[in-house]
Amino acid sequence: MMDDNKQFKPLKLYFTVEQGDFIRAGEASSKIKKVLSQLGFPGSLIRRVAIAAYEAEMNIVIHSWGGELEAEIGPEHVTIVARDRGPGISDIALAMEEGYSTAPDKVREMGFGAGMGLPNIQNCATEFIIESGEGRGTVLRILIAVKE
Amino acid sequence: MAAYFHSVTLEKEKCMGCTNCIKRCPTEAIRVREGKAKIIDERCIDCGECIRVCHNHAKRALTDPLEIIKAYPYPVALPAPTLYSQFSHKFKVDQIIQGLLNLGFFRVWEVARGAEIATQVLVKYLENHALPKPVISAACPAVLRLIQVRYPELLEHVIPIESPMEISARLAKKELEEEGYPVEQVGVFFISPCAAKVTSVKNPLGVKKSQVDGVIAISDIYGPLLAQLASTASVSIQPRASGAGIGWAVTGGESRLLPFTQTLSVDGIANVVRVLDDIAMGKLKEVDFIEGLACMGGCVGGPLTIENSYLSKTRIQNLSKKYGMSYLEVAPEFAFSEFFWTEKIEPCSVLVLDEDLALAMQKLETLDEIHKALPGLDCGSCGAPTCRALAEDIVRGLAVEIDCIFKLREKVTDLAERMVELSSKLPPSIGKPR
């Protein structure tokens, strides 16, 4: 997985994402979306990447102590890697359930934290891996193929 | 593809080459070149923002003159409901209709009636089809074009039914044909608050050919019609549209007729852009229906209107109350099978840097480098709306770096310093070698 076409130099984008910064939240994924539009990718791919990147970015803002978002764009697929510094997910299977959320009330009042983040990413992704555990950072690896 | 027709055009002699319009354009479709604004056809969505913002009135919409109706023995007026809001409340809708007849129209077919039918078709369509949420209204032609050029991935959210104007044109022609008038002698003319409607008649989206034969600006018919109104006080014509159809002229007029609890009514093209951005990021999924209108206040704020749009809005709301919200027009059975788009709207993204992905990627990297080196003031002196837009123009081969006056100044300074340095150098035959 995540092995890019050898002859093709993929384009890499990198963003840092701050914890709790709701003002800038969404800027990284918005930038990724714009780049894909400028590169001429089909709408269906742009939509899936935009949604997955946005959910991953919001997860860092809402649930983590800060982290980063990386996008690697190749002709066959786009990969998004979201890394944060913790606190980690103790039960990944539970986190993947629709409607399950650990978001604090304050965040829910803002309209976030509906427990759909990870399931939404799953729906958009061709391949999706979560590496996490209690007390360490979380890494989301999302691969989205151009061909649906 | 056929050459682009645009309603919004430039009157060169009036243009001062300032930067007001380039800054305001939602699709960055204008550049200043050789002291004049230049509209990039592929990007223009005919929203009319530049018409509104130009102090010199150098931007205008190409519409048909009133005289065009003489070309047809049986001209039919299709007044947009906005027309009713342009005159004092003491002039009633029946007087306005009579005024149009006095101006030479053979018949008046109110577009508000078409709006009532469009609403019924729309509701039925959504009962039978599951579109991705939120579904987006196709009512505003500028917003539809905006989606086509900037958000092609959202085209599948758009409800593919014909506009009230098209529906009215078809039904008006059908009505006269059934009464025995030769259809080729019937000309149907939309009385428009909107520049984008002109484009949607000449270059329709969703239908192969528009049934409308010409578009007359409200601003052009206003004077002649006002002159007629005084003499129409004693007429009595039964208007055939309800307050529901008339209400389409203002923001929210379409949404409130729909059986949804979560609707958004958004007006002003910049606000529509913000909402479309959100939808594109997968947000607003809880919303059922979005009505996005390019003009503030809705069609009453159109660039071809005369009256203050806030007053117009109040008048439309009063008319809606007066005529009531139950439909006077019942959609004919064939409406539910015929009033749909027959043509797929092809995405027409103007953002793509190159058809070839590898080249596009290279250009994007160069673009980022150029952008970083520009001052970031977005001053517009280069003729592009932002530094980013200039960088884009440069990688597309449409501009060069020293179009930026700051870059030019840097170059001149470098050159001047180099000349000073050279002037202090002496050949060894005269001075000491250094």
mmCIF file with all atom_site columns, N, CA and C in Angstrom, chain A residues 53-91:
data_model
loop_
_atom_site.group_PDB
_atom_site.id
_atom_site.type_symbol
_atom_site.label_atom_id
_atom_site.label_alt_id
_atom_site.label_comp_id
_atom_site.label_asym_id
_atom_site.label_entity_id
_atom_site.label_seq_id
_atom_site.pdbx_PDB_ins_code
_atom_site.Cartn_x
_atom_site.Cartn_y
_atom_site.Cartn_z
_atom_site.occupancy
_atom_site.B_iso_or_equiv
_atom_site.pdbx_formal_charge
_atom_site.auth_seq_id
_atom_site.auth_comp_id
_atom_site.auth_asym_id
_atom_site.auth_atom_id
_atom_site.pdbx_PDB_model_num
ATOM 1   N N  . ALA A 1 53 ? -10.002 14.550 3.905   1.00 0.00 ? 53 ALA A N  1
ATOM 2   C CA . ALA A 1 53 ? -8.972  15.439 4.465   1.00 0.00 ? 53 ALA A CA 1
ATOM 3   C C  . ALA A 1 53 ? -9.598  16.365 5.505   1.00 0.00 ? 53 ALA A C  1
ATOM 4   N N  . TYR A 1 54 ? -10.802 16.845 5.220   1.00 0.00 ? 54 TYR A N  1
ATOM 5   C CA . TYR A 1 54 ? -11.466 17.747 6.159   1.00 0.00 ? 54 TYR A CA 1
ATOM 6   C C  . TYR A 1 54 ? -11.754 17.043 7.488   1.00 0.00 ? 54 TYR A C  1
ATOM 7   N N  . GLU A 1 55 ? -12.275 15.823 7.404   1.00 0.00 ? 55 GLU A N  1
ATOM 8   C CA . GLU A 1 55 ? -12.579 15.073 8.643   1.00 0.00 ? 55 GLU A CA 1
ATOM 9   C C  . GLU A 1 55 ? -11.305 14.799 9.430   1.00 0.00 ? 55 GLU A C  1
ATOM 10  N N  . ALA A 1 56 ? -10.237 14.434 8.708   1.00 0.00 ? 56 ALA A N  1
ATOM 11  C CA . ALA A 1 56 ? -8.971  14.138 9.385   1.00 0.00 ? 56 ALA A CA 1
ATOM 12  C C  . ALA A 1 56 ? -8.423  15.407 10.050  1.00 0.00 ? 56 ALA A C  1
ATOM 13  N N  . GLU A 1 57 ? -8.530  16.520 9.336   1.00 0.00 ? 57 GLU A N  1
ATOM 14  C CA . GLU A 1 57 ? -8.047  17.792 9.879   1.00 0.00 ? 57 GLU A CA 1
ATOM 15  C C  . GLU A 1 57 ? -8.855  18.181 11.123  1.00 0.00 ? 57 GLU A C  1
ATOM 16  N N  . MET A 1 58 ? -10.181 18.021 11.034  1.00 0.00 ? 58 MET A N  1
ATOM 17  C CA . MET A 1 58 ? -11.030 18.376 12.178  1.00 0.00 ? 58 MET A CA 1
ATOM 18  C C  . MET A 1 58 ? -10.746 17.477 13.373  1.00 0.00 ? 58 MET A C  1
ATOM 19  N N  . ASN A 1 59 ? -10.435 16.206 13.103  1.00 0.00 ? 59 ASN A N  1
ATOM 20  C CA . ASN A 1 59 ? -10.099 15.303 14.205  1.00 0.00 ? 59 ASN A CA 1
ATOM 21  C C  . ASN A 1 59 ? -8.899  15.825 14.990  1.00 0.00 ? 59 ASN A C  1
ATOM 22  N N  . ILE A 1 60 ? -7.903  16.323 14.242  1.00 0.00 ? 60 ILE A N  1
ATOM 23  C CA . ILE A 1 60 ? -6.717  16.845 14.932  1.00 0.00 ? 60 ILE A CA 1
ATOM 24  C C  . ILE A 1 60 ? -7.101  18.074 15.761  1.00 0.00 ? 60 ILE A C  1
ATOM 25  N N  . VAL A 1 61 ? -7.918  18.951 15.163  1.00 0.00 ? 61 VAL A N  1
ATOM 26  C CA . VAL A 1 61 ? -8.317  20.176 15.862  1.00 0.00 ? 61 VAL A CA 1
ATOM 27  C C  . VAL A 1 61 ? -9.119  19.854 17.124  1.00 0.00 ? 61 VAL A C  1
ATOM 28  N N  . ILE A 1 62 ? -10.068 18.924 16.989  1.00 0.00 ? 62 ILE A N  1
ATOM 29  C CA . ILE A 1 62 ? -10.999 18.659 18.093  1.00 0.00 ? 62 ILE A CA 1
ATOM 30  C C  . ILE A 1 62 ? -10.401 17.742 19.161  1.00 0.00 ? 62 ILE A C  1
ATOM 31  N N  . HIS A 1 63 ? -9.789  16.643 18.711  1.00 0.00 ? 63 HIS A N  1
ATOM 32  C CA . HIS A 1 63 ? -9.466  15.578 19.667  1.00 0.00 ? 63 HIS A CA 1
ATOM 33  C C  . HIS A 1 63 ? -8.003  15.513 20.101  1.00 0.00 ? 63 HIS A C  1
ATOM 34  N N  . SER A 1 64 ? -7.111  16.166 19.353  1.00 0.00 ? 64 SER A N  1
ATOM 35  C CA . SER A 1 64 ? -5.696  15.887 19.638  1.00 0.00 ? 64 SER A CA 1
ATOM 36  C C  . SER A 1 64 ? -5.011  17.079 20.306  1.00 0.00 ? 64 SER A C  1
ATOM 37  N N  . TRP A 1 65 ? -3.712  16.884 20.527  1.00 0.00 ? 65 TRP A N  1
ATOM 38  C CA . TRP A 1 65 ? -2.890  17.973 21.053  1.00 0.00 ? 65 TRP A CA 1
ATOM 39  C C  . TRP A 1 65 ? -2.134  18.668 19.920  1.00 0.00 ? 65 TRP A C  1
ATOM 40  N N  . GLY A 1 66 ? -2.649  18.571 18.751  1.00 0.00 ? 66 GLY A N  1
ATOM 41  C CA . GLY A 1 66 ? -2.003  19.203 17.592  1.00 0.00 ? 66 GLY A CA 1
ATOM 42  C C  . GLY A 1 66 ? -1.295  18.181 16.729  1.00 0.00 ? 66 GLY A C  1
ATOM 43  N N  . GLY A 1 67 ? -1.098  18.522 15.471  1.00 0.00 ? 67 GLY A N  1
ATOM 44  C CA . GLY A 1 67 ? -0.444  17.565 14.583  1.00 0.00 ? 67 GLY A CA 1
ATOM 45  C C  . GLY A 1 67 ? -0.234  18.127 13.202  1.00 0.00 ? 67 GLY A C  1
ATOM 46  N N  . GLU A 1 68 ? -0.251  17.237 12.227  1.00 0.00 ? 68 GLU A N  1
ATOM 47  C CA . GLU A 1 68 ? 0.047   17.673 10.856  1.00 0.00 ? 68 GLU A CA 1
ATOM 48  C C  . GLU A 1 68 ? -0.734  16.861 9.841   1.00 0.00 ? 68 GLU A C  1
ATOM 49  N N  . LEU A 1 69 ? -0.887  17.438 8.683   1.00 0.00 ? 69 LEU A N  1
ATOM 50  C CA . LEU A 1 69 ? -1.616  16.789 7.600   1.00 0.00 ? 69 LEU A CA 1
ATOM 51  C C  . LEU A 1 69 ? -0.709  16.793 6.385   1.00 0.00 ? 69 LEU A C  1
ATOM 52  N N  . GLU A 1 70 ? -0.621  15.633 5.745   1.00 0.00 ? 70 GLU A N  1
ATOM 53  C CA . GLU A 1 70 ? 0.226   15.536 4.559   1.00 0.00 ? 70 GLU A CA 1
ATOM 54  C C  . GLU A 1 70 ? -0.601  14.979 3.417   1.00 0.00 ? 70 GLU A C  1
ATOM 55  N N  . ALA A 1 71 ? -0.402  15.509 2.232   1.00 0.00 ? 71 ALA A N  1
ATOM 56  C CA . ALA A 1 71 ? -1.076  14.927 1.074   1.00 0.00 ? 71 ALA A CA 1
ATOM 57  C C  . ALA A 1 71 ? -0.022  14.612 0.031   1.00 0.00 ? 71 ALA A C  1
ATOM 58  N N  . GLU A 1 72 ? -0.163  13.440 -0.583  1.00 0.00 ? 72 GLU A N  1
ATOM 59  C CA . GLU A 1 72 ? 0.744   13.083 -1.656  1.00 0.00 ? 72 GLU A CA 1
ATOM 60  C C  . GLU A 1 72 ? -0.124  12.765 -2.867  1.00 0.00 ? 72 GLU A C  1
ATOM 61  N N  . ILE A 1 73 ? 0.130   13.504 -3.938  1.00 0.00 ? 73 ILE A N  1
ATOM 62  C CA . ILE A 1 73 ? -0.767  13.417 -5.084  1.00 0.00 ? 73 ILE A CA 1
ATOM 63  C C  . ILE A 1 73 ? -0.058  12.742 -6.247  1.00 0.00 ? 73 ILE A C  1
ATOM 64  N N  . GLY A 1 74 ? -0.583  11.621 -6.682  1.00 0.00 ? 74 GLY A N  1
ATOM 65  C CA . GLY A 1 74 ? -0.023  10.923 -7.844  1.00 0.00 ? 74 GLY A CA 1
ATOM 66  C C  . GLY A 1 74 ? -1.109  10.684 -8.869  1.00 0.00 ? 74 GLY A C  1
ATOM 67  N N  . PRO A 1 75 ? -0.740  10.162 -10.030 1.00 0.00 ? 75 PRO A N  1
ATOM 68  C CA . PRO A 1 75 ? -1.723  9.981  -11.101 1.00 0.00 ? 75 PRO A CA 1
ATOM 69  C C  . PRO A 1 75 ? -2.794  8.935  -10.779 1.00 0.00 ? 75 PRO A C  1
ATOM 70  N N  . GLU A 1 76 ? -2.461  7.927  -9.970  1.00 0.00 ? 76 GLU A N  1
ATOM 71  C CA . GLU A 1 76 ? -3.410  6.849  -9.689  1.00 0.00 ? 76 GLU A CA 1
ATOM 72  C C  . GLU A 1 76 ? -4.205  7.091  -8.406  1.00 0.00 ? 76 GLU A C  1
ATOM 73  N N  . HIS A 1 77 ? -3.547  7.708  -7.447  1.00 0.00 ? 77 HIS A N  1
ATOM 74  C CA . HIS A 1 77 ? -4.234  7.905  -6.168  1.00 0.00 ? 77 HIS A CA 1
ATOM 75  C C  . HIS A 1 77 ? -3.648  9.059  -5.373  1.00 0.00 ? 77 HIS A C  1
ATOM 76  N N  . VAL A 1 78 ? -4.425  9.483  -4.399  1.00 0.00 ? 78 VAL A N  1
ATOM 77  C CA . VAL A 1 78 ? -3.986  10.527 -3.480  1.00 0.00 ? 78 VAL A CA 1
ATOM 78  C C  . VAL A 1 78 ? -3.917  9.883  -2.106  1.00 0.00 ? 78 VAL A C  1
ATOM 79  N N  . THR A 1 79 ? -2.831  10.130 -1.387  1.00 0.00 ? 79 THR A N  1
ATOM 80  C CA . THR A 1 79 ? -2.794  9.640  -0.006  1.00 0.00 ? 79 THR A CA 1
ATOM 81  C C  . THR A 1 79 ? -2.771  10.818 0.952   1.00 0.00 ? 79 THR A C  1
ATOM 82  N N  . ILE A 1 80 ? -3.506  10.650 2.016   1.00 0.00 ? 80 ILE A N  1
ATOM 83  C CA . ILE A 1 80 ? -3.535  11.653 3.074   1.00 0.00 ? 80 ILE A CA 1
ATOM 84  C C  . ILE A 1 80 ? -2.990  10.975 4.323   1.00 0.00 ? 80 ILE A C  1
ATOM 85  N N  . VAL A 1 81 ? -2.037  11.619 4.967   1.00 0.00 ? 81 VAL A N  1
ATOM 86  C CA . VAL A 1 81 ? -1.568  11.104 6.252   1.00 0.00 ? 81 VAL A CA 1
ATOM 87  C C  . VAL A 1 81 ? -1.807  12.192 7.293   1.00 0.00 ? 81 VAL A C  1
ATOM 88  N N  . ALA A 1 82 ? -2.562  11.833 8.326   1.00 0.00 ? 82 ALA A N  1
ATOM 89  C CA . ALA A 1 82 ? -2.813  12.781 9.418   1.00 0.00 ? 82 ALA A CA 1
ATOM 90  C C  . ALA A 1 82 ? -2.137  12.236 10.670  1.00 0.00 ? 82 ALA A C  1
ATOM 91  N N  . ARG A 1 83 ? -1.209  13.019 11.216  1.00 0.00 ? 83 ARG A N  1
ATOM 92  C CA . ARG A 1 83 ? -0.471  12.579 12.420  1.00 0.00 ? 83 ARG A CA 1
ATOM 93  C C  . ARG A 1 83 ? -0.743  13.542 13.549  1.00 0.00 ? 83 ARG A C  1
ATOM 94  N N  . ASP A 1 84 ? -1.000  13.010 14.743  1.00 0.00 ? 84 ASP A N  1
ATOM 95  C CA . ASP A 1 84 ? -1.090  13.939 15.871  1.00 0.00 ? 84 ASP A CA 1
ATOM 96  C C  . ASP A 1 84 ? -0.251  13.463 17.044  1.00 0.00 ? 84 ASP A C  1
ATOM 97  N N  . ARG A 1 85 ? -0.129  14.304 18.042  1.00 0.00 ? 85 ARG A N  1
ATOM 98  C CA . ARG A 1 85 ? 0.785   14.017 19.159  1.00 0.00 ? 85 ARG A CA 1
ATOM 99  C C  . ARG A 1 85 ? 0.084   13.347 20.337  1.00 0.00 ? 85 ARG A C  1
ATOM 100 N N  . GLY A 1 86 ? -1.144  12.963 20.152  1.00 0.00 ? 86 GLY A N  1
ATOM 101 C CA . GLY A 1 86 ? -1.848  12.296 21.242  1.00 0.00 ? 86 GLY A CA 1
ATOM 102 C C  . GLY A 1 86 ? -3.154  12.985 21.562  1.00 0.00 ? 86 GLY A C  1
ATOM 103 N N  . PRO A 1 87 ? -3.953  12.441 22.436  1.00 0.00 ? 87 PRO A N  1
ATOM 104 C CA . PRO A 1 87 ? -3.716  11.391 23.418  1.00 0.00 ? 87 PRO A CA 1
ATOM 105 C C  . PRO A 1 87 ? -3.950  9.959  22.907  1.00 0.00 ? 87 PRO A C  1
ATOM 106 N N  . GLY A 1 88 ? -4.298  9.754  21.651  1.00 0.00 ? 88 GLY A N  1
ATOM 107 C CA . GLY A 1 88 ? -4.487  8.393  21.163  1.00 0.00 ? 88 GLY A CA 1
ATOM 108 C C  . GLY A 1 88 ? -5.905  7.880  21.334  1.00 0.00 ? 88 GLY A C  1
ATOM 109 N N  . ILE A 1 89 ? -6.216  6.832  20.578  1.00 0.00 ? 89 ILE A N  1
ATOM 110 C CA . ILE A 1 89 ? -7.559  6.233  20.631  1.00 0.00 ? 89 ILE A CA 1
ATOM 111 C C  . ILE A 1 89 ? -7.428  4.881  21.327  1.00 0.00 ? 89 ILE A C  1
ATOM 112 N N  . SER A 1 90 ? -8.173  4.687  22.402  1.00 0.00 ? 90 SER A N  1
ATOM 113 C CA . SER A 1 90 ? -7.992  3.432  23.156  1.00 0.00 ? 90 SER A CA 1
ATOM 114 C C  . SER A 1 90 ? -8.731  2.273  22.479  1.00 0.00 ? 90 SER A C  1
ATOM 115 N N  . ASP A 1 91 ? -9.886  2.543  21.909  1.00 0.00 ? 91 ASP A N  1
ATOM 116 C CA . ASP A 1 91 ? -10.642 1.459  21.268  1.00 0.00 ? 91 ASP A CA 1
ATOM 117 C C  . ASP A 1 91 ? -11.000 1.874  19.844  1.00 0.00 ? 91 ASP A C  1
#
